[in-house]
Short mmCIF file of C-alpha atoms and ligand atoms in Angstrom, two decimals:
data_model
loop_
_atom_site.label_atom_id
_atom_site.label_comp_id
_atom_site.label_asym_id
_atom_site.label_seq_id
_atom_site.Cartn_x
_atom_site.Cartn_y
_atom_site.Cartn_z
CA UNK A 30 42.14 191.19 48.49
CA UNK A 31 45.87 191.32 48.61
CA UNK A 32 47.86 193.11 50.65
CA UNK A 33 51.23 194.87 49.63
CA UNK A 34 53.12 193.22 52.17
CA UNK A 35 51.50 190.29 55.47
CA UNK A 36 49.66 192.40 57.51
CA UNK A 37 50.86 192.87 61.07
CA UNK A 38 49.05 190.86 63.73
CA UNK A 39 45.94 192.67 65.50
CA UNK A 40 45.95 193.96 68.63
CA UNK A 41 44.49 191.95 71.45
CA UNK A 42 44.24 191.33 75.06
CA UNK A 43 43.72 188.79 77.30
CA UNK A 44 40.07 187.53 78.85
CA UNK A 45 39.97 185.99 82.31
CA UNK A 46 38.99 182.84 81.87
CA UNK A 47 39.41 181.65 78.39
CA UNK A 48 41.79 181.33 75.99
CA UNK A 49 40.28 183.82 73.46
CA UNK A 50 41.64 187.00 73.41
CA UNK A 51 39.87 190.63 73.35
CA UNK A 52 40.67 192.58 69.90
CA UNK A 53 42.13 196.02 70.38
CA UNK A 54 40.34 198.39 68.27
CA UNK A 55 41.44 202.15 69.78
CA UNK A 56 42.75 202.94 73.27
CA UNK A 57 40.89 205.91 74.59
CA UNK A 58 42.05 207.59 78.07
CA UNK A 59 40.77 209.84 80.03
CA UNK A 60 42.48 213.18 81.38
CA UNK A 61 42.30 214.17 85.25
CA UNK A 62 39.11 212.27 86.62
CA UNK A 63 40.08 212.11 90.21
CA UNK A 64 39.93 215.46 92.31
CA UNK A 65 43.09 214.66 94.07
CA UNK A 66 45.17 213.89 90.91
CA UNK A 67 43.60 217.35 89.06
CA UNK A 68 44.99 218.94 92.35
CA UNK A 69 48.47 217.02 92.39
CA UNK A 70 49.03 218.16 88.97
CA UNK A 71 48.13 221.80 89.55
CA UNK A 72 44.66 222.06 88.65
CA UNK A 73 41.48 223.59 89.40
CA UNK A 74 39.58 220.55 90.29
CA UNK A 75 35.61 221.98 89.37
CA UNK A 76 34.47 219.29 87.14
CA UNK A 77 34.74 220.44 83.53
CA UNK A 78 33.64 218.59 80.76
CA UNK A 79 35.81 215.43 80.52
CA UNK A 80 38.52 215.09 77.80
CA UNK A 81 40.74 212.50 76.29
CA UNK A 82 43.95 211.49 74.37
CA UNK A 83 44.59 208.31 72.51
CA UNK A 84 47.30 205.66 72.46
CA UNK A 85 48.08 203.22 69.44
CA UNK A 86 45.84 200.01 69.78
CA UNK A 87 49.27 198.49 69.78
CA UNK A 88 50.16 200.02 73.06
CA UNK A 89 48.01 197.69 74.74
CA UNK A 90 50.25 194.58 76.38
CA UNK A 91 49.17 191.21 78.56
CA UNK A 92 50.44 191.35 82.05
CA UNK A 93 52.14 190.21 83.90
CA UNK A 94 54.70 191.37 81.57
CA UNK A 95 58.36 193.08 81.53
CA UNK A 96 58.77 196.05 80.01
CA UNK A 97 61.87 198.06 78.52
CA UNK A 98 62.28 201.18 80.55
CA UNK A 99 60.84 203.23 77.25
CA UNK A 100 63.40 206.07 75.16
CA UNK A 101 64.14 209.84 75.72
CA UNK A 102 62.42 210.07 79.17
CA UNK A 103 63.98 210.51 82.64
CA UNK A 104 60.69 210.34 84.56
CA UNK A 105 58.58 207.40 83.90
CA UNK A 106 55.26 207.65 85.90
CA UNK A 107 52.88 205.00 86.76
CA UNK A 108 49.02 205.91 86.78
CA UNK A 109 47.01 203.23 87.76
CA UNK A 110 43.28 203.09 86.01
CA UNK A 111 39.93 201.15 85.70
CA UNK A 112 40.04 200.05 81.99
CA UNK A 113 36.81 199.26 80.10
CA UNK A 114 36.41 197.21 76.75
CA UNK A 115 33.78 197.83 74.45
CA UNK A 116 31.97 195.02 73.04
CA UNK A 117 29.34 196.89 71.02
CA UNK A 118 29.40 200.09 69.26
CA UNK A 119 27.43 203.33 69.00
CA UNK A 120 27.60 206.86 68.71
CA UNK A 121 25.17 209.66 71.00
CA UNK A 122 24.82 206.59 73.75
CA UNK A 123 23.07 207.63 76.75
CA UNK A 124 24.70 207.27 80.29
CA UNK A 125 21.77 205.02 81.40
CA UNK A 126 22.77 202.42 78.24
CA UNK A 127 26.33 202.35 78.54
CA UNK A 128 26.20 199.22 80.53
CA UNK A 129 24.90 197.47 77.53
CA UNK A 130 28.30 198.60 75.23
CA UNK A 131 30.34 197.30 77.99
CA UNK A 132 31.99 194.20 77.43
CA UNK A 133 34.06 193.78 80.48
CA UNK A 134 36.25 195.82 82.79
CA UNK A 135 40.36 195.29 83.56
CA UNK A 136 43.11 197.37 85.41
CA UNK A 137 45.98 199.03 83.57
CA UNK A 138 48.72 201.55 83.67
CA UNK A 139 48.68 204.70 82.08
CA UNK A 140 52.24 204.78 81.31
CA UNK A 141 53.35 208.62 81.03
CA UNK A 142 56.79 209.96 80.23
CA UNK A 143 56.06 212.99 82.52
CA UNK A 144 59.02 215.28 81.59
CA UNK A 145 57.45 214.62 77.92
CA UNK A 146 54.44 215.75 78.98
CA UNK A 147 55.24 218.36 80.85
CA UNK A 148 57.25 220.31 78.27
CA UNK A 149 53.96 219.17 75.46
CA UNK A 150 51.89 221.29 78.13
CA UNK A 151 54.20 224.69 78.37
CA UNK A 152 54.57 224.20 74.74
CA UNK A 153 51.03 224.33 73.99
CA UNK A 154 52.34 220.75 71.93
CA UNK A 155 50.08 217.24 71.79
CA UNK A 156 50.81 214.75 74.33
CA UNK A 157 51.21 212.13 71.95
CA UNK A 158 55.03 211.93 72.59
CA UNK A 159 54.46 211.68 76.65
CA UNK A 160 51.38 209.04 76.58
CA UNK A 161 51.52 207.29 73.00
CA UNK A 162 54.77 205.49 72.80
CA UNK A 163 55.68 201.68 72.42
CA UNK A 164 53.77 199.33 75.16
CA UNK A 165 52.52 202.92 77.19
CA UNK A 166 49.48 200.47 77.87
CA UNK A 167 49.74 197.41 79.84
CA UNK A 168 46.33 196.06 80.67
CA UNK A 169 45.47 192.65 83.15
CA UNK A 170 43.42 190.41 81.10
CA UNK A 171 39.82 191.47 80.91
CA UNK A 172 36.86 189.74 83.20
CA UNK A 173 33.63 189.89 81.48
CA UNK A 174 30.85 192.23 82.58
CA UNK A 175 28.87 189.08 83.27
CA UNK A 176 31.16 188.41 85.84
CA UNK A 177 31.31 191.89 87.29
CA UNK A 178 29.39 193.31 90.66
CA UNK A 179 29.62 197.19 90.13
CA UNK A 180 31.61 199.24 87.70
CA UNK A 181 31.02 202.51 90.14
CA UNK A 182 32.55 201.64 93.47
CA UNK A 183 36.04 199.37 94.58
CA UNK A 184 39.34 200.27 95.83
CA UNK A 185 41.90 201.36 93.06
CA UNK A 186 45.49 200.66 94.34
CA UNK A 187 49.12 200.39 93.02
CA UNK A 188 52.17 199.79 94.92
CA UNK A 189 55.72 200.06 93.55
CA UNK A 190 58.50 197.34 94.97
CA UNK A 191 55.57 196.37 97.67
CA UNK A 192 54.85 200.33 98.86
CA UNK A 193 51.63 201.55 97.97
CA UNK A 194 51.76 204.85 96.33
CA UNK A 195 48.10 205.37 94.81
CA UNK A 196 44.93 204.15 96.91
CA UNK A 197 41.87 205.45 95.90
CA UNK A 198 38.26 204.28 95.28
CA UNK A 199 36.52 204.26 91.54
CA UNK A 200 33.68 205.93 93.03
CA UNK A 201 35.94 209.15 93.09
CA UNK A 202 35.30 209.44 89.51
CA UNK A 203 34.86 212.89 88.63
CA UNK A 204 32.74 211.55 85.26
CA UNK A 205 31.65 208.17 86.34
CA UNK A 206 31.91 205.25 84.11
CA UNK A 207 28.74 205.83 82.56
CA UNK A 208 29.11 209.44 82.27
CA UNK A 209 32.44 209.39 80.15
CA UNK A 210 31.69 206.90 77.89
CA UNK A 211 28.17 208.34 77.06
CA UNK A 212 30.18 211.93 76.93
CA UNK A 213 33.01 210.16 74.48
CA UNK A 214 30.39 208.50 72.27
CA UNK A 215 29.25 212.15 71.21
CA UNK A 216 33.08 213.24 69.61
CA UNK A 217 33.28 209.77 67.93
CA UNK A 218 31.37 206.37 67.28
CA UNK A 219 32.99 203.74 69.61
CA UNK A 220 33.42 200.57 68.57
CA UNK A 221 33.71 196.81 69.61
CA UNK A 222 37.06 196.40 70.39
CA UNK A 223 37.68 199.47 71.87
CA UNK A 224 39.22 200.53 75.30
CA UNK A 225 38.68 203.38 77.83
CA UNK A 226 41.17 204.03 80.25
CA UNK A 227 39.42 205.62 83.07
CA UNK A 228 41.97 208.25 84.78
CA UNK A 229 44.09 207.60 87.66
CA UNK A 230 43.71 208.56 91.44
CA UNK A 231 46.40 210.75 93.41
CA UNK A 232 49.78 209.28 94.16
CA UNK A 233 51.48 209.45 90.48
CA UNK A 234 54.91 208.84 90.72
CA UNK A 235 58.81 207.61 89.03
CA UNK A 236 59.88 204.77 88.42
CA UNK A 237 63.31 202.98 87.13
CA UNK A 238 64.76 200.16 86.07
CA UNK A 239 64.22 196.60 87.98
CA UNK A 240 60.85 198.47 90.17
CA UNK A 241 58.23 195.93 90.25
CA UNK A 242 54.78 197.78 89.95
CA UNK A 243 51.51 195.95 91.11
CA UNK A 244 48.13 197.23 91.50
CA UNK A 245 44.39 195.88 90.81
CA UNK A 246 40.91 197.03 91.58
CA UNK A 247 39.05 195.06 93.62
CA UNK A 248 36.35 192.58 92.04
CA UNK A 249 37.69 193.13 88.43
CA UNK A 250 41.71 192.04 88.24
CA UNK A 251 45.08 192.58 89.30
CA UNK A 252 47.98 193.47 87.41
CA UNK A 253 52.21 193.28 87.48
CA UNK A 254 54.83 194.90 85.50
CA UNK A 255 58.25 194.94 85.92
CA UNK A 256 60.37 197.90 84.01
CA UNK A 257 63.25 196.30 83.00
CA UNK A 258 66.46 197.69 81.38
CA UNK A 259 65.99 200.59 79.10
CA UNK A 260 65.34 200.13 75.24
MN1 LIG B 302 46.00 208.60 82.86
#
């Protein structure tokens, strides 16, 4: 089989460890999974059913990285999230066998252009434009589940320059790890190579050119990225 023209390279992350890499099939993210983030962005915070967006498999970026401050936005947010790979497929998976889909666990940022989003939302528009654009997914390289204690409790942290802005817990997940994933694997059939992006705690936030953002959640990685000058 030829191709018209080389194929571009495939998407991939990097695995704590080792020098092979994780192949980036789909990124999948959760929307408002922490109570205090569903409040902070002005809603009701009764646990409906969870939903998500996407972001290009070539979103995904190693860290520590720098990253071009990204076009047509004037209000870069950080959202800091547990990030799950998928190392075996299925479709109708029940919360109690997630575990066994789960190839290992990461932290990553959410990158949003809010003022994007925002106007997508009073439009009634996708959010493709404020979630889905060039490296919108950096991701610390991945520790295998083997490797892992618990995928349901841990602080969840990110600090911008050195000042912590988000500090939360993964046990605050509205849909739990296991509840999500089982939930997602009914709309489509995930997999290997996939990655869930979990939602993000309260404590959202700008930031510019030259900030330094860190962040991590404890027992699984950390993570740095610097936004550098824009595009
Ligand atoms: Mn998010």
């Amino acid at each position: 089989m030829a191709y018209v023209f080389d194929a571009p390279p495939h998407p991939s992350l990097a695995v704590q460890g080792t020098d092979k890499r994780f192949p980036v099939r789909r990124i999948f993210c959760v929307g408002r999974n922490y109570e205090a983030h569903a409040r902070e962005m002005g809603n009701d915070p009764d646990r409906e059913p969870p939903f998500f967006f996407t972001k290009p498999a070539d979103a995904a970026c190693d860290t520590p990285c720098v990253l071009p401050y990204p076009p047509l936005t004037n209000d870069l947010h950080h959202e800091i999230e547990l990030v799950i790979a998928i190392g075996k497929g299925g479709a109708n998976i029940a919360a109690s066998d997630v575990t066994d889909h789960i190839w290992g666990a990461s932290v990553g940022i959410d990158l949003t252009r809010r003022d994007l989003q925002s106007e997508a939302k009073k439009n009634r528009r996708p959010w493709d434009w404020g979630k889905a654009f060039d490296l919108s997914a950096p991701i610390a390289p991945i520790k295998p589940v083997a490797e892992i204690t618990t995928l349901t409790q841990g602080r969840i942290w990110l600090a911008v320059n050195g000042e912590v802005r988000q500090d939360g817990d993964i046990s605050d997940l509205i849909w739990p790890v296991a509840d999500h994933i089982a939930f997602l694997s009914q709309s489509i059939t995930l997999a290997a190579g996939d990655i869930v992006m979990t939602g993000t705690p309260a404590g959202v936030g700008a930031v510019g050119e030259g900030d330094v953002i860190t962040g991590g959640v404890d027992g699984i990685a950390t993570i740095q990225v610097t936004i550098g000058p824009r595009a």
